[in-house]
Amino acid sequence: MDGAAANGHLAMVQWLHTYRTEGCTTAAMDGAAANGHLEVVKWLHGHRSEGCTTAAMDDAAKNGHMDVVQWLHRNRGEGCSTDAMRNAAGTGLLKMVQWLDRNRHEGCTSRAMDAAASGGHFEILLFLRSERIEGCSRNAAFEAQRKKRVDVLAWLQEHYPDAPGPQRRVRICHLA
């Protein structure tokens, strides 16, 4: 049932529920949520007792399934972890990052800005800098350098001068 749910096969999930005794685990709803199968999530919520974990909202956020994230927020109590915002920031989903910031209490860590910097998502960097206090870690600069994102490195150096570290600043010039 876990696999059928994760792959969006609602009819199979219903059949397994009716005719089999194995049941499912929290991986069923987690997988359905991660893959955007809202109808499966709703059915599991109404007919099964296993529930889900914070991975359901974390992974739905990562994959841009706003409808699933909002439904889980309204109907389930597991919530999400700080990974939800990090995941959304890393995949460049500004609207998701904004929604999570305004509607969830888990917040984020510096890893959200690190992920946005790694992906070159300036609009998310700007939002996180204006709305959050966590800032970034040295990993933001390391990842930007690894991916040869000179623009991100320059922005980080301007706004977070301690992020790259002294030996990294010299290398920024050589990437251009």
PDB file of C-alpha atoms in Angstrom:
ATOM      1  CA  MET A   1       0.000   0.000   0.000  1.00  0.00           C
ATOM      2  CA  ASP A   2       2.908   2.349   0.707  1.00  0.00           C
ATOM      3  CA  GLY A   3       4.134   2.112  -2.890  1.00  0.00           C
ATOM      4  CA  ALA A   4       0.679   2.405  -4.415  1.00  0.00           C
ATOM      5  CA  ALA A   5      -0.009   5.530  -2.357  1.00  0.00           C
ATOM      6  CA  ALA A   6       3.336   7.135  -3.182  1.00  0.00           C
ATOM      7  CA  ASN A   7       2.675   6.565  -6.877  1.00  0.00           C
ATOM      8  CA  GLY A   8      -0.852   7.988  -6.752  1.00  0.00           C
ATOM      9  CA  HIS A   9      -2.766   4.766  -7.386  1.00  0.00           C
ATOM     10  CA  LEU A  10      -5.836   5.565  -5.298  1.00  0.00           C
ATOM     11  CA  ALA A  11      -7.930   2.678  -6.648  1.00  0.00           C
ATOM     12  CA  MET A  12      -5.174   0.226  -5.716  1.00  0.00           C
ATOM     13  CA  VAL A  13      -4.832   1.762  -2.248  1.00  0.00           C
ATOM     14  CA  GLN A  14      -8.584   1.364  -1.753  1.00  0.00           C
ATOM     15  CA  TRP A  15      -8.509  -2.234  -3.013  1.00  0.00           C
ATOM     16  CA  LEU A  16      -5.596  -3.138  -0.736  1.00  0.00           C
ATOM     17  CA  HIS A  17      -7.387  -1.531   2.197  1.00  0.00           C
ATOM     18  CA  THR A  18     -10.504  -3.607   1.521  1.00  0.00           C
ATOM     19  CA  TYR A  19      -9.018  -6.977   0.578  1.00  0.00           C
ATOM     20  CA  ARG A  20      -5.625  -7.215   2.289  1.00  0.00           C
ATOM     21  CA  THR A  21      -4.536  -7.137   5.906  1.00  0.00           C
ATOM     22  CA  GLU A  22      -0.960  -5.858   5.613  1.00  0.00           C
ATOM     23  CA  GLY A  23      -2.011  -2.239   5.874  1.00  0.00           C
ATOM     24  CA  CYS A  24       0.523   0.496   5.382  1.00  0.00           C
ATOM     25  CA  THR A  25       2.952   2.709   7.265  1.00  0.00           C
ATOM     26  CA  THR A  26       3.438   6.454   7.516  1.00  0.00           C
ATOM     27  CA  ALA A  27       5.448   6.078   4.299  1.00  0.00           C
ATOM     28  CA  ALA A  28       2.133   5.844   2.416  1.00  0.00           C
ATOM     29  CA  MET A  29       0.975   9.363   3.242  1.00  0.00           C
ATOM     30  CA  ASP A  30       4.531  10.722   3.262  1.00  0.00           C
ATOM     31  CA  GLY A  31       5.105   9.397  -0.262  1.00  0.00           C
ATOM     32  CA  ALA A  32       1.727  10.506  -1.581  1.00  0.00           C
ATOM     33  CA  ALA A  33       2.321  14.010  -0.216  1.00  0.00           C
ATOM     34  CA  ALA A  34       5.866  14.204  -1.584  1.00  0.00           C
ATOM     35  CA  ASN A  35       4.601  13.304  -5.045  1.00  0.00           C
ATOM     36  CA  GLY A  36       1.609  15.651  -4.983  1.00  0.00           C
ATOM     37  CA  HIS A  37      -1.149  13.050  -4.778  1.00  0.00           C
ATOM     38  CA  LEU A  38      -3.573  15.086  -2.688  1.00  0.00           C
ATOM     39  CA  GLU A  39      -6.571  12.797  -3.244  1.00  0.00           C
ATOM     40  CA  VAL A  40      -4.562   9.847  -1.945  1.00  0.00           C
ATOM     41  CA  VAL A  41      -3.447  11.894   1.072  1.00  0.00           C
ATOM     42  CA  LYS A  42      -7.068  12.834   1.798  1.00  0.00           C
ATOM     43  CA  TRP A  43      -8.252   9.241   1.442  1.00  0.00           C
ATOM     44  CA  LEU A  44      -5.534   7.901   3.737  1.00  0.00           C
ATOM     45  CA  HIS A  45      -6.377  10.593   6.268  1.00  0.00           C
ATOM     46  CA  GLY A  46     -10.030   9.582   6.256  1.00  0.00           C
ATOM     47  CA  HIS A  47      -9.639   5.798   6.149  1.00  0.00           C
ATOM     48  CA  ARG A  48      -6.338   4.831   7.755  1.00  0.00           C
ATOM     49  CA  SER A  49      -4.824   5.495  11.171  1.00  0.00           C
ATOM     50  CA  GLU A  50      -1.089   5.449  10.364  1.00  0.00           C
ATOM     51  CA  GLY A  51      -0.901   9.149   9.550  1.00  0.00           C
ATOM     52  CA  CYS A  52       2.317  10.691   8.330  1.00  0.00           C
ATOM     53  CA  THR A  53       5.521  12.271   9.570  1.00  0.00           C
ATOM     54  CA  THR A  54       6.977  15.740   9.091  1.00  0.00           C
ATOM     55  CA  ALA A  55       8.538  14.338   5.906  1.00  0.00           C
ATOM     56  CA  ALA A  56       5.114  14.644   4.237  1.00  0.00           C
ATOM     57  CA  MET A  57       5.106  18.445   4.396  1.00  0.00           C
ATOM     58  CA  ASP A  58       8.894  18.759   4.069  1.00  0.00           C
ATOM     59  CA  ASP A  59       8.954  16.820   0.803  1.00  0.00           C
ATOM     60  CA  ALA A  60       5.725  18.305  -0.563  1.00  0.00           C
ATOM     61  CA  ALA A  61       7.324  21.736  -0.038  1.00  0.00           C
ATOM     62  CA  LYS A  62      10.514  20.617  -1.774  1.00  0.00           C
ATOM     63  CA  ASN A  63       8.538  19.433  -4.789  1.00  0.00           C
ATOM     64  CA  GLY A  64       6.326  22.521  -5.010  1.00  0.00           C
ATOM     65  CA  HIS A  65       3.019  20.917  -4.060  1.00  0.00           C
ATOM     66  CA  MET A  66       1.449  23.965  -2.403  1.00  0.00           C
ATOM     67  CA  ASP A  67      -2.029  22.405  -2.357  1.00  0.00           C
ATOM     68  CA  VAL A  68      -0.708  19.415  -0.411  1.00  0.00           C
ATOM     69  CA  VAL A  69       1.294  21.584   2.003  1.00  0.00           C
ATOM     70  CA  GLN A  70      -1.730  23.768   2.712  1.00  0.00           C
ATOM     71  CA  TRP A  71      -4.039  20.766   3.164  1.00  0.00           C
ATOM     72  CA  LEU A  72      -1.608  19.099   5.573  1.00  0.00           C
ATOM     73  CA  HIS A  73      -1.326  22.384   7.463  1.00  0.00           C
ATOM     74  CA  ARG A  74      -5.112  22.603   7.863  1.00  0.00           C
ATOM     75  CA  ASN A  75      -5.867  18.933   8.506  1.00  0.00           C
ATOM     76  CA  ARG A  76      -2.903  17.174  10.093  1.00  0.00           C
ATOM     77  CA  GLY A  77      -0.951  17.835  13.263  1.00  0.00           C
ATOM     78  CA  GLU A  78       2.500  16.522  12.350  1.00  0.00           C
ATOM     79  CA  GLY A  79       3.587  19.808  10.808  1.00  0.00           C
ATOM     80  CA  CYS A  80       6.963  20.086   9.171  1.00  0.00           C
ATOM     81  CA  SER A  81      10.564  20.596  10.153  1.00  0.00           C
ATOM     82  CA  THR A  82      12.995  23.351   9.227  1.00  0.00           C
ATOM     83  CA  ASP A  83      13.801  21.143   6.232  1.00  0.00           C
ATOM     84  CA  ALA A  84      10.580  22.316   4.552  1.00  0.00           C
ATOM     85  CA  MET A  85      11.891  25.848   4.087  1.00  0.00           C
ATOM     86  CA  ARG A  86      15.404  24.621   3.286  1.00  0.00           C
ATOM     87  CA  ASN A  87      14.019  22.241   0.666  1.00  0.00           C
ATOM     88  CA  ALA A  88      11.843  24.934  -0.919  1.00  0.00           C
ATOM     89  CA  ALA A  89      14.694  27.470  -0.866  1.00  0.00           C
ATOM     90  CA  GLY A  90      17.065  25.007  -2.490  1.00  0.00           C
ATOM     91  CA  THR A  91      14.685  24.262  -5.336  1.00  0.00           C
ATOM     92  CA  GLY A  92      13.912  27.942  -5.951  1.00  0.00           C
ATOM     93  CA  LEU A  93      10.303  27.992  -4.778  1.00  0.00           C
ATOM     94  CA  LEU A  94       9.884  31.566  -3.523  1.00  0.00           C
ATOM     95  CA  LYS A  95       6.109  31.388  -3.038  1.00  0.00           C
ATOM     96  CA  MET A  96       6.514  28.228  -0.961  1.00  0.00           C
ATOM     97  CA  VAL A  97       9.241  29.821   1.171  1.00  0.00           C
ATOM     98  CA  GLN A  98       7.030  32.876   1.716  1.00  0.00           C
ATOM     99  CA  TRP A  99       3.990  30.761   2.614  1.00  0.00           C
ATOM    100  CA  LEU A 100       5.964  28.639   5.075  1.00  0.00           C
ATOM    101  CA  ASP A 101       7.429  31.752   6.665  1.00  0.00           C
ATOM    102  CA  ARG A 102       3.989  33.324   7.122  1.00  0.00           C
ATOM    103  CA  ASN A 103       2.001  30.248   8.109  1.00  0.00           C
ATOM    104  CA  ARG A 104       4.257  27.792   9.924  1.00  0.00           C
ATOM    105  CA  HIS A 105       6.112  28.247  13.204  1.00  0.00           C
ATOM    106  CA  GLU A 106       9.055  25.883  12.563  1.00  0.00           C
ATOM    107  CA  GLY A 107      11.040  28.586  10.808  1.00  0.00           C
ATOM    108  CA  CYS A 108      14.353  27.721   9.235  1.00  0.00           C
ATOM    109  CA  THR A 109      18.054  27.529   9.898  1.00  0.00           C
ATOM    110  CA  SER A 110      20.995  29.030   8.046  1.00  0.00           C
ATOM    111  CA  ARG A 111      20.762  25.964   5.810  1.00  0.00           C
ATOM    112  CA  ALA A 112      17.817  27.595   3.977  1.00  0.00           C
ATOM    113  CA  MET A 113      19.960  30.491   2.803  1.00  0.00           C
ATOM    114  CA  ASP A 114      22.831  28.091   2.108  1.00  0.00           C
ATOM    115  CA  ALA A 115      20.513  26.069  -0.151  1.00  0.00           C
ATOM    116  CA  ALA A 116      19.219  29.178  -1.940  1.00  0.00           C
ATOM    117  CA  ALA A 117      22.789  30.400  -2.494  1.00  0.00           C
ATOM    118  CA  SER A 118      23.840  27.000  -3.798  1.00  0.00           C
ATOM    119  CA  GLY A 119      21.032  27.094  -6.341  1.00  0.00           C
ATOM    120  CA  GLY A 120      21.597  30.742  -7.274  1.00  0.00           C
ATOM    121  CA  HIS A 121      18.088  31.738  -6.186  1.00  0.00           C
ATOM    122  CA  PHE A 122      18.571  35.469  -5.585  1.00  0.00           C
ATOM    123  CA  GLU A 123      14.919  36.249  -4.963  1.00  0.00           C
ATOM    124  CA  ILE A 124      14.937  33.754  -2.103  1.00  0.00           C
ATOM    125  CA  LEU A 125      18.226  35.097  -0.750  1.00  0.00           C
ATOM    126  CA  LEU A 126      16.692  38.579  -0.692  1.00  0.00           C
ATOM    127  CA  PHE A 127      13.509  37.364   0.988  1.00  0.00           C
ATOM    128  CA  LEU A 128      15.353  35.372   3.648  1.00  0.00           C
ATOM    129  CA  ARG A 129      17.694  38.272   4.351  1.00  0.00           C
ATOM    130  CA  SER A 130      14.770  40.681   4.797  1.00  0.00           C
ATOM    131  CA  GLU A 131      12.410  38.381   6.722  1.00  0.00           C
ATOM    132  CA  ARG A 132      14.597  35.982   8.697  1.00  0.00           C
ATOM    133  CA  ILE A 133      17.489  36.404  11.122  1.00  0.00           C
ATOM    134  CA  GLU A 134      19.322  33.095  10.609  1.00  0.00           C
ATOM    135  CA  GLY A 135      21.626  34.312   7.851  1.00  0.00           C
ATOM    136  CA  CYS A 136      23.888  31.814   6.147  1.00  0.00           C
ATOM    137  CA  SER A 137      26.858  29.654   7.030  1.00  0.00           C
ATOM    138  CA  ARG A 138      30.183  29.279   5.282  1.00  0.00           C
ATOM    139  CA  ASN A 139      28.586  26.482   3.268  1.00  0.00           C
ATOM    140  CA  ALA A 140      26.715  29.086   1.210  1.00  0.00           C
ATOM    141  CA  ALA A 141      29.980  30.460  -0.141  1.00  0.00           C
ATOM    142  CA  PHE A 142      31.584  27.043  -0.487  1.00  0.00           C
ATOM    143  CA  GLU A 143      28.683  25.754  -2.582  1.00  0.00           C
ATOM    144  CA  ALA A 144      28.467  28.938  -4.646  1.00  0.00           C
ATOM    145  CA  GLN A 145      32.187  28.696  -5.327  1.00  0.00           C
ATOM    146  CA  ARG A 146      31.953  25.007  -6.199  1.00  0.00           C
ATOM    147  CA  LYS A 147      29.225  25.830  -8.717  1.00  0.00           C
ATOM    148  CA  LYS A 148      31.141  28.881 -10.004  1.00  0.00           C
ATOM    149  CA  ARG A 149      28.339  31.268  -9.018  1.00  0.00           C
ATOM    150  CA  VAL A 150      30.433  34.440  -8.930  1.00  0.00           C
ATOM    151  CA  ASP A 151      27.291  36.569  -8.700  1.00  0.00           C
ATOM    152  CA  VAL A 152      26.173  34.762  -5.540  1.00  0.00           C
ATOM    153  CA  LEU A 153      29.664  34.924  -4.049  1.00  0.00           C
ATOM    154  CA  ALA A 154      29.812  38.676  -4.638  1.00  0.00           C
ATOM    155  CA  TRP A 155      26.387  39.135  -3.025  1.00  0.00           C
ATOM    156  CA  LEU A 156      27.372  36.995  -0.047  1.00  0.00           C
ATOM    157  CA  GLN A 157      30.623  38.897   0.351  1.00  0.00           C
ATOM    158  CA  GLU A 158      28.729  42.197   0.339  1.00  0.00           C
ATOM    159  CA  HIS A 159      25.984  41.157   2.770  1.00  0.00           C
ATOM    160  CA  TYR A 160      27.759  38.484   4.830  1.00  0.00           C
ATOM    161  CA  PRO A 161      31.445  39.388   4.710  1.00  0.00           C
ATOM    162  CA  ASP A 162      32.417  36.631   7.137  1.00  0.00           C
ATOM    163  CA  ALA A 163      30.698  33.842   5.176  1.00  0.00           C
ATOM    164  CA  PRO A 164      33.406  33.093   2.572  1.00  0.00           C
ATOM    165  CA  GLY A 165      36.379  33.298   4.923  1.00  0.00           C
ATOM    166  CA  PRO A 166      39.598  35.168   4.119  1.00  0.00           C
ATOM    167  CA  GLN A 167      41.250  32.499   1.969  1.00  0.00           C
ATOM    168  CA  ARG A 168      38.074  32.101  -0.121  1.00  0.00           C
ATOM    169  CA  ARG A 169      37.832  35.814  -1.014  1.00  0.00           C
ATOM    170  CA  VAL A 170      41.015  35.619  -3.061  1.00  0.00           C
ATOM    171  CA  ARG A 171      39.608  32.735  -5.091  1.00  0.00           C
ATOM    172  CA  ILE A 172      36.405  34.641  -5.901  1.00  0.00           C
ATOM    173  CA  CYS A 173      38.386  36.938  -8.183  1.00  0.00           C
ATOM    174  CA  HIS A 174      39.840  33.985 -10.084  1.00  0.00           C
ATOM    175  CA  LEU A 175      36.407  32.573 -10.960  1.00  0.00           C
ATOM    176  CA  ALA A 176      35.313  35.628 -12.965  1.00  0.00           C
TER     177      ALA A 176
END
